[in-house]
Amino acid sequence: MYRLQIFTMVLLYFFLVLSDPQSRAVYDIYGKRGLDVEGWEVVERKRTPAEIREEYERLQREREERRLQLRTNPKGTITVGIDATDFFDRYDDEEEDMVQSGIPRLEINRMHISQSIEAPLTTKDTAILSGSLSTHNGNGDGSINLTLRRTTSNKGWGEIEFDVGDSHRPLIGLKIFRNLTSRFFVTAQCGLQFSSRGVRPGLTTVLARQLDKNTTGYLQWRVGIQSSMNTSIVRNSESSHFKFAMQLGLPHTFMMMSYQYKFKDDDQTKIKGSVKMGFFGTVVEYGAERKISRHSVLGATVSVGVPQGVSLKIRLNRASQTYFFPIHLTDQLLPSSIFYATVGPLVFYLAVRQLVIRPYLQAQKEQDLEKQRESSATNIAKKKQEAEAAVLLMQESVRRIIEAEESRMGLIILNAWYGKFVTDNSKKHERAKVIDVTVPLQCLVKDSKLILTEATKSGLPGFYDPCVGEEKSLKMLYQFRGVMHQVLSGDSEPLRIPKQSHRIDADT
């Protein structure tokens, strides 16, 4: 009996899958392994076998790229420190040179490059190899690090670290993470740094507890190298991020508070600000970040402090790579430097977005649409012929439906268009790309009602796609109970008529 049930379920699965034309085409070309590829659920229906083959190969490439990305997890950071103090804070003995040259000098005083990759050894063991190179005022430095991590259980992991560099002797470290309860975890890290003076031990312990759904408290204790005690509270929600921290230690003792607000827009815009006060001075920071493309996030932060001065920090995150540009403007608190550090990046971003990013994205979109039109031109021509033939076959049925609807003052479709309409926001020379679908829609009227489901309307009988890859709408003028109605519906929006809200007032 059990085997019979399994056999029946298998037969039902293949019946449901193969009854769909697209799934049948995938199965005919690639077999069952083709149905297992993720991504078919978002592929447009009514595609030819050639288009399905191209889509399958694209999904396979993306799947392999994601698999490689997950296996190696490469991360990199490039930091370029820029000294721009000549623009705002010049020395007296340099003014004559500046008058002669006429252009303030920009100096790159430091650079830092780091890269890391992961190499899974077994299902539980992972090797992490990282390296870095840096230079500051003509002095170079470099280091290489090897970390071996083992996942002991679903509650914890441990890793051992080996690090050696030019400016410091070899270092050996051990780190352990453990979930004690569902809300409480601990991290312990110890290290031994070898030097000419002997071995310098260090120990860092972090205790953390989840206070509520969005709030976590941390307590950190560091002994040895730069001993300190730190406590912090972090609250992270969908709309904001808040952090408060206090530290007592040698040589750094401070109190810090930061807040970040997250806008609910497509660009994932965030604005942030922080205040940090300690024995070495006070620093106020404010800035913003925004997503500028699918894989890129751009951010800028202004740092104003005593005695640090004024700095502008620009950060670009591109996938797993980070590009960081700290620009030191002045050692003093000058209003002009604060103004230009605040307004300059904003004006520069708006100009680049308007003159470079938007035209580039628009050109890329038009290029993709052109390729899509060329690849589907034959199929669209075929669909157009099929739609025109279907409309001819509908003529007699539509005539009878109209007679029946007129006899009871029912639903009559006067005019209907489907495609891309020209609006006030359209380009100056852009033309409408629409087709007349009055007959196909009237043929779908039953008992003075027309119901369209939540799916693209290009697959309806008598329809075809007049503008591949572009947004489409359905505009309809119909009569019900002798009163005129009008409606504009999106391509994939469900539609049910008649409706009182579609009624056109006689005064208008």
Short mmCIF file of N, CA and C in Angstrom, two decimals, residues 123-262:
data_model
loop_
_atom_site.label_atom_id
_atom_site.label_comp_id
_atom_site.label_asym_id
_atom_site.label_seq_id
_atom_site.Cartn_x
_atom_site.Cartn_y
_atom_site.Cartn_z
N THR A 123 33.77 19.29 5.88
CA THR A 123 32.47 19.89 6.19
C THR A 123 32.53 20.73 7.47
N LYS A 124 33.54 20.48 8.32
CA LYS A 124 33.66 21.20 9.58
C LYS A 124 34.88 22.10 9.65
N ASP A 125 35.86 21.88 8.79
CA ASP A 125 37.12 22.62 8.88
C ASP A 125 37.27 23.58 7.70
N THR A 126 37.76 24.78 8.01
CA THR A 126 37.97 25.81 7.00
C THR A 126 39.29 26.52 7.26
N ALA A 127 40.05 26.74 6.20
CA ALA A 127 41.31 27.49 6.29
C ALA A 127 41.08 28.88 5.70
N ILE A 128 41.55 29.90 6.41
CA ILE A 128 41.40 31.29 5.98
C ILE A 128 42.80 31.88 5.83
N LEU A 129 43.13 32.31 4.63
CA LEU A 129 44.43 32.90 4.34
C LEU A 129 44.23 34.38 4.02
N SER A 130 44.96 35.23 4.72
CA SER A 130 44.84 36.68 4.49
C SER A 130 46.21 37.31 4.53
N GLY A 131 46.31 38.42 3.86
CA GLY A 131 47.56 39.17 3.82
C GLY A 131 47.30 40.64 3.66
N SER A 132 48.27 41.47 4.04
CA SER A 132 48.11 42.91 3.94
C SER A 132 49.44 43.57 3.67
N LEU A 133 49.37 44.68 2.96
CA LEU A 133 50.52 45.54 2.67
C LEU A 133 50.12 46.97 2.97
N SER A 134 51.02 47.72 3.60
CA SER A 134 50.71 49.10 3.92
C SER A 134 51.97 49.94 3.86
N THR A 135 51.75 51.23 3.63
CA THR A 135 52.85 52.20 3.63
C THR A 135 52.36 53.49 4.24
N HIS A 136 53.20 54.13 5.05
CA HIS A 136 52.84 55.37 5.73
C HIS A 136 54.06 56.28 5.77
N ASN A 137 53.93 57.41 5.06
CA ASN A 137 55.02 58.39 4.97
C ASN A 137 56.33 57.75 4.53
N GLY A 138 56.27 56.87 3.57
CA GLY A 138 57.46 56.25 3.01
C GLY A 138 57.92 55.00 3.71
N ASN A 139 57.30 54.61 4.82
CA ASN A 139 57.68 53.39 5.54
C ASN A 139 56.68 52.28 5.23
N GLY A 140 57.21 51.14 4.79
CA GLY A 140 56.35 50.05 4.38
C GLY A 140 56.23 48.98 5.45
N ASP A 141 55.18 48.19 5.34
CA ASP A 141 54.92 47.12 6.29
C ASP A 141 54.04 46.08 5.61
N GLY A 142 54.14 44.85 6.06
CA GLY A 142 53.33 43.78 5.50
C GLY A 142 53.18 42.64 6.48
N SER A 143 52.15 41.86 6.30
CA SER A 143 51.90 40.72 7.18
C SER A 143 51.12 39.66 6.44
N ILE A 144 51.20 38.43 6.94
CA ILE A 144 50.44 37.32 6.39
C ILE A 144 49.85 36.54 7.55
N ASN A 145 48.63 36.06 7.36
CA ASN A 145 47.89 35.42 8.45
C ASN A 145 47.24 34.14 7.95
N LEU A 146 47.32 33.10 8.75
CA LEU A 146 46.68 31.83 8.46
C LEU A 146 45.81 31.44 9.65
N THR A 147 44.54 31.19 9.39
CA THR A 147 43.59 30.82 10.43
C THR A 147 42.93 29.50 10.06
N LEU A 148 42.88 28.59 11.00
CA LEU A 148 42.20 27.31 10.84
C LEU A 148 40.99 27.28 11.76
N ARG A 149 39.82 27.13 11.17
CA ARG A 149 38.58 27.17 11.94
C ARG A 149 37.88 25.80 11.89
N ARG A 150 37.37 25.37 13.03
CA ARG A 150 36.62 24.12 13.10
C ARG A 150 35.28 24.39 13.79
N THR A 151 34.22 23.92 13.14
CA THR A 151 32.88 24.01 13.73
C THR A 151 32.67 22.77 14.59
N THR A 152 32.60 22.98 15.89
CA THR A 152 32.48 21.85 16.81
C THR A 152 31.06 21.32 16.89
N SER A 153 30.09 22.21 16.81
CA SER A 153 28.67 21.82 16.86
C SER A 153 27.85 22.99 16.34
N ASN A 154 26.54 22.85 16.41
CA ASN A 154 25.69 23.95 15.98
C ASN A 154 25.67 25.09 17.01
N LYS A 155 26.35 24.90 18.14
CA LYS A 155 26.40 25.92 19.17
C LYS A 155 27.74 26.63 19.28
N GLY A 156 28.75 26.18 18.55
CA GLY A 156 30.03 26.84 18.72
C GLY A 156 31.06 26.45 17.69
N TRP A 157 32.18 27.16 17.71
CA TRP A 157 33.30 26.89 16.83
C TRP A 157 34.58 27.41 17.51
N GLY A 158 35.70 26.98 17.00
CA GLY A 158 36.98 27.42 17.50
C GLY A 158 37.96 27.59 16.36
N GLU A 159 38.95 28.45 16.55
CA GLU A 159 39.94 28.68 15.50
C GLU A 159 41.29 29.00 16.13
N ILE A 160 42.35 28.65 15.39
CA ILE A 160 43.71 28.95 15.80
C ILE A 160 44.34 29.81 14.71
N GLU A 161 45.11 30.80 15.12
CA GLU A 161 45.61 31.83 14.21
C GLU A 161 47.13 31.93 14.29
N PHE A 162 47.76 32.06 13.10
CA PHE A 162 49.20 32.29 12.99
C PHE A 162 49.42 33.56 12.18
N ASP A 163 50.17 34.50 12.74
CA ASP A 163 50.37 35.78 12.06
C ASP A 163 51.84 36.18 12.18
N VAL A 164 52.39 36.68 11.08
CA VAL A 164 53.77 37.16 11.07
C VAL A 164 53.85 38.35 10.13
N GLY A 165 54.66 39.36 10.53
CA GLY A 165 54.78 40.56 9.72
C GLY A 165 56.11 41.23 9.90
N ASP A 166 56.33 42.33 9.14
CA ASP A 166 57.59 43.06 9.20
C ASP A 166 57.74 43.84 10.50
N SER A 167 56.67 44.49 10.94
CA SER A 167 56.77 45.37 12.10
C SER A 167 56.58 44.65 13.42
N HIS A 168 56.17 43.38 13.41
CA HIS A 168 56.00 42.66 14.66
C HIS A 168 56.45 41.22 14.49
N ARG A 169 56.79 40.62 15.59
CA ARG A 169 57.24 39.23 15.59
C ARG A 169 56.04 38.30 15.45
N PRO A 170 56.28 37.00 15.29
CA PRO A 170 55.16 36.07 15.12
C PRO A 170 54.17 36.11 16.27
N LEU A 171 52.92 35.85 15.93
CA LEU A 171 51.83 35.83 16.90
C LEU A 171 51.02 34.57 16.73
N ILE A 172 50.66 33.94 17.83
CA ILE A 172 49.82 32.75 17.84
C ILE A 172 48.59 33.05 18.68
N GLY A 173 47.42 32.78 18.13
CA GLY A 173 46.18 33.08 18.84
C GLY A 173 45.20 31.94 18.79
N LEU A 174 44.32 31.92 19.77
CA LEU A 174 43.26 30.92 19.86
C LEU A 174 41.96 31.63 20.19
N LYS A 175 40.89 31.30 19.44
CA LYS A 175 39.59 31.95 19.65
C LYS A 175 38.50 30.89 19.71
N ILE A 176 37.57 31.08 20.66
CA ILE A 176 36.48 30.12 20.87
C ILE A 176 35.17 30.88 20.97
N PHE A 177 34.16 30.38 20.27
CA PHE A 177 32.81 30.94 20.35
C PHE A 177 31.86 29.85 20.80
N ARG A 178 30.92 30.22 21.71
CA ARG A 178 30.00 29.22 22.23
C ARG A 178 28.67 29.87 22.58
N ASN A 179 27.58 29.27 22.11
CA ASN A 179 26.23 29.65 22.51
C ASN A 179 25.88 28.91 23.79
N LEU A 180 25.77 29.64 24.89
CA LEU A 180 25.43 28.99 26.15
C LEU A 180 23.94 28.70 26.24
N THR A 181 23.12 29.67 25.81
CA THR A 181 21.67 29.49 25.71
C THR A 181 21.21 30.12 24.40
N SER A 182 19.93 30.12 24.18
CA SER A 182 19.40 30.73 22.96
C SER A 182 19.58 32.24 22.96
N ARG A 183 19.82 32.87 24.13
CA ARG A 183 19.95 34.31 24.23
C ARG A 183 21.32 34.76 24.75
N PHE A 184 22.19 33.83 25.05
CA PHE A 184 23.44 34.18 25.71
C PHE A 184 24.59 33.45 25.03
N PHE A 185 25.65 34.19 24.65
CA PHE A 185 26.82 33.57 24.05
C PHE A 185 28.09 34.23 24.58
N VAL A 186 29.21 33.53 24.44
CA VAL A 186 30.48 34.01 24.94
C VAL A 186 31.56 33.77 23.88
N THR A 187 32.50 34.71 23.81
CA THR A 187 33.66 34.59 22.92
C THR A 187 34.92 34.83 23.74
N ALA A 188 35.88 33.93 23.63
CA ALA A 188 37.15 34.05 24.35
C ALA A 188 38.29 33.97 23.35
N GLN A 189 39.24 34.88 23.47
CA GLN A 189 40.37 34.93 22.55
C GLN A 189 41.65 35.19 23.34
N CYS A 190 42.65 34.36 23.13
CA CYS A 190 43.94 34.55 23.78
C CYS A 190 45.03 34.51 22.72
N GLY A 191 46.13 35.21 22.99
CA GLY A 191 47.21 35.27 22.02
C GLY A 191 48.56 35.42 22.69
N LEU A 192 49.60 34.97 22.00
CA LEU A 192 50.98 35.09 22.45
C LEU A 192 51.78 35.77 21.36
N GLN A 193 52.30 36.95 21.67
CA GLN A 193 53.09 37.69 20.70
C GLN A 193 54.56 37.66 21.13
N PHE A 194 55.41 37.15 20.23
CA PHE A 194 56.83 37.00 20.52
C PHE A 194 57.58 38.27 20.11
N SER A 195 58.45 38.74 20.99
CA SER A 195 59.24 39.94 20.71
C SER A 195 60.63 39.78 21.32
N SER A 196 61.48 40.79 21.08
CA SER A 196 62.84 40.74 21.63
C SER A 196 62.85 40.81 23.15
N ARG A 197 61.76 41.34 23.72
CA ARG A 197 61.66 41.44 25.16
C ARG A 197 61.03 40.21 25.80
N GLY A 198 60.64 39.25 24.98
CA GLY A 198 60.02 38.05 25.51
C GLY A 198 58.65 37.83 24.90
N VAL A 199 57.83 37.09 25.61
CA VAL A 199 56.49 36.75 25.15
C VAL A 199 55.48 37.66 25.83
N ARG A 200 54.60 38.29 25.00
CA ARG A 200 53.56 39.17 25.53
C ARG A 200 52.21 38.48 25.39
N PRO A 201 51.61 38.03 26.50
CA PRO A 201 50.31 37.36 26.41
C PRO A 201 49.17 38.38 26.37
N GLY A 202 48.03 37.95 25.85
CA GLY A 202 46.84 38.78 25.81
C GLY A 202 45.59 37.94 25.87
N LEU A 203 44.56 38.44 26.52
CA LEU A 203 43.30 37.71 26.68
C LEU A 203 42.14 38.68 26.50
N THR A 204 41.18 38.28 25.68
CA THR A 204 39.97 39.07 25.44
C THR A 204 38.75 38.17 25.59
N THR A 205 37.82 38.59 26.42
CA THR A 205 36.59 37.83 26.65
C THR A 205 35.39 38.74 26.40
N VAL A 206 34.42 38.23 25.66
CA VAL A 206 33.20 38.97 25.35
C VAL A 206 32.00 38.15 25.79
N LEU A 207 31.16 38.74 26.62
CA LEU A 207 29.90 38.14 27.03
C LEU A 207 28.77 38.94 26.41
N ALA A 208 27.81 38.27 25.80
CA ALA A 208 26.71 38.96 25.13
C ALA A 208 25.39 38.28 25.48
N ARG A 209 24.37 39.10 25.63
CA ARG A 209 23.04 38.59 25.94
C ARG A 209 22.00 39.37 25.14
N GLN A 210 21.09 38.65 24.54
CA GLN A 210 20.00 39.28 23.79
C GLN A 210 18.92 39.70 24.79
N LEU A 211 18.73 41.02 24.92
CA LEU A 211 17.79 41.56 25.90
C LEU A 211 16.35 41.48 25.41
N ASP A 212 16.13 41.75 24.14
CA ASP A 212 14.81 41.56 23.54
C ASP A 212 15.01 41.24 22.07
N LYS A 213 13.96 41.37 21.28
CA LYS A 213 14.02 40.98 19.88
C LYS A 213 15.07 41.75 19.10
N ASN A 214 15.26 43.04 19.42
CA ASN A 214 16.15 43.90 18.64
C ASN A 214 17.34 44.43 19.43
N THR A 215 17.46 44.09 20.70
CA THR A 215 18.48 44.68 21.56
C THR A 215 19.41 43.62 22.12
N THR A 216 20.72 43.90 22.08
CA THR A 216 21.74 42.99 22.60
C THR A 216 22.73 43.79 23.45
N GLY A 217 23.11 43.23 24.60
CA GLY A 217 24.10 43.85 25.45
C GLY A 217 25.41 43.09 25.43
N TYR A 218 26.53 43.83 25.44
CA TYR A 218 27.86 43.22 25.36
C TYR A 218 28.70 43.69 26.54
N LEU A 219 29.56 42.80 27.04
CA LEU A 219 30.52 43.12 28.08
C LEU A 219 31.86 42.52 27.68
N GLN A 220 32.86 43.38 27.49
CA GLN A 220 34.17 42.96 27.00
C GLN A 220 35.24 43.26 28.04
N TRP A 221 36.12 42.27 28.22
CA TRP A 221 37.24 42.42 29.17
C TRP A 221 38.52 42.04 28.45
N ARG A 222 39.48 42.96 28.44
CA ARG A 222 40.75 42.74 27.74
C ARG A 222 41.90 42.89 28.74
N VAL A 223 42.77 41.88 28.75
CA VAL A 223 43.91 41.87 29.67
C VAL A 223 45.18 41.66 28.85
N GLY A 224 46.25 42.37 29.22
CA GLY A 224 47.52 42.20 28.53
C GLY A 224 47.81 43.40 27.67
N ILE A 225 47.68 43.23 26.36
CA ILE A 225 47.95 44.32 25.41
C ILE A 225 46.76 45.27 25.41
N GLN A 226 46.99 46.54 25.85
CA GLN A 226 45.95 47.56 25.94
C GLN A 226 44.77 47.05 26.77
N SER A 227 44.98 46.84 28.05
CA SER A 227 43.95 46.34 28.95
C SER A 227 42.79 47.34 29.05
N SER A 228 41.55 46.79 29.07
CA SER A 228 40.38 47.66 29.15
C SER A 228 39.16 46.84 29.53
N MET A 229 38.12 47.56 29.95
CA MET A 229 36.81 46.99 30.22
C MET A 229 35.79 47.81 29.44
N ASN A 230 34.97 47.13 28.62
CA ASN A 230 34.04 47.81 27.73
C ASN A 230 32.67 47.20 27.86
N THR A 231 31.65 48.05 27.92
CA THR A 231 30.27 47.59 27.92
C THR A 231 29.49 48.38 26.88
N SER A 232 28.57 47.73 26.19
CA SER A 232 27.82 48.39 25.12
C SER A 232 26.44 47.77 24.99
N ILE A 233 25.52 48.57 24.47
CA ILE A 233 24.16 48.14 24.17
C ILE A 233 23.88 48.50 22.72
N VAL A 234 23.41 47.52 21.97
CA VAL A 234 23.14 47.71 20.53
C VAL A 234 21.68 47.36 20.27
N ARG A 235 20.98 48.28 19.65
CA ARG A 235 19.59 48.04 19.25
C ARG A 235 19.48 48.21 17.74
N ASN A 236 19.08 47.15 17.07
CA ASN A 236 19.01 47.15 15.61
C ASN A 236 17.61 46.72 15.17
N SER A 237 16.94 47.58 14.41
CA SER A 237 15.60 47.28 13.90
C SER A 237 15.56 47.56 12.41
N GLU A 238 14.40 47.40 11.81
CA GLU A 238 14.27 47.62 10.37
C GLU A 238 14.44 49.09 10.01
N SER A 239 14.16 49.99 10.93
CA SER A 239 14.20 51.42 10.61
C SER A 239 15.37 52.16 11.25
N SER A 240 16.08 51.55 12.21
CA SER A 240 17.14 52.30 12.89
C SER A 240 18.17 51.35 13.50
N HIS A 241 19.32 51.95 13.87
CA HIS A 241 20.40 51.22 14.55
C HIS A 241 20.99 52.17 15.59
N PHE A 242 21.00 51.72 16.86
CA PHE A 242 21.47 52.55 17.95
C PHE A 242 22.53 51.78 18.75
N LYS A 243 23.58 52.51 19.18
CA LYS A 243 24.63 51.89 19.97
C LYS A 243 25.13 52.87 21.02
N PHE A 244 25.29 52.37 22.24
CA PHE A 244 25.87 53.14 23.33
C PHE A 244 26.96 52.30 23.97
N ALA A 245 28.16 52.88 24.14
CA ALA A 245 29.30 52.13 24.66
C ALA A 245 30.10 52.98 25.63
N MET A 246 30.66 52.32 26.64
CA MET A 246 31.57 52.96 27.60
C MET A 246 32.78 52.05 27.79
N GLN A 247 33.97 52.66 27.87
CA GLN A 247 35.19 51.88 28.04
C GLN A 247 36.10 52.56 29.06
N LEU A 248 36.65 51.73 29.95
CA LEU A 248 37.67 52.15 30.90
C LEU A 248 38.92 51.34 30.63
N GLY A 249 40.01 52.02 30.34
CA GLY A 249 41.21 51.27 30.02
C GLY A 249 42.41 52.15 29.80
N LEU A 250 43.52 51.50 29.54
CA LEU A 250 44.79 52.15 29.26
C LEU A 250 45.23 51.75 27.85
N PRO A 251 45.45 52.73 26.95
CA PRO A 251 45.42 54.17 27.20
C PRO A 251 44.08 54.82 26.87
N HIS A 252 43.08 54.06 26.38
CA HIS A 252 41.85 54.67 25.85
C HIS A 252 40.71 54.49 26.85
N THR A 253 40.13 55.62 27.28
CA THR A 253 38.91 55.64 28.08
C THR A 253 37.94 56.61 27.41
N PHE A 254 36.74 56.14 27.10
CA PHE A 254 35.82 56.99 26.34
C PHE A 254 34.38 56.56 26.58
N MET A 255 33.47 57.40 26.09
CA MET A 255 32.04 57.11 26.04
C MET A 255 31.55 57.47 24.64
N MET A 256 30.77 56.58 24.04
CA MET A 256 30.37 56.76 22.64
C MET A 256 28.89 56.44 22.47
N MET A 257 28.24 57.22 21.62
CA MET A 257 26.84 56.98 21.28
C MET A 257 26.64 57.26 19.79
N SER A 258 25.97 56.35 19.10
CA SER A 258 25.72 56.51 17.66
C SER A 258 24.29 56.12 17.34
N TYR A 259 23.77 56.73 16.25
CA TYR A 259 22.40 56.44 15.81
C TYR A 259 22.38 56.46 14.28
N GLN A 260 21.67 55.51 13.73
CA GLN A 260 21.53 55.41 12.27
C GLN A 260 20.07 55.20 11.92
N TYR A 261 19.59 56.00 10.97
CA TYR A 261 18.19 55.88 10.51
C TYR A 261 18.17 55.28 9.11
N LYS A 262 17.32 54.28 8.89
CA LYS A 262 17.25 53.57 7.62
C LYS A 262 15.95 53.95 6.90
#
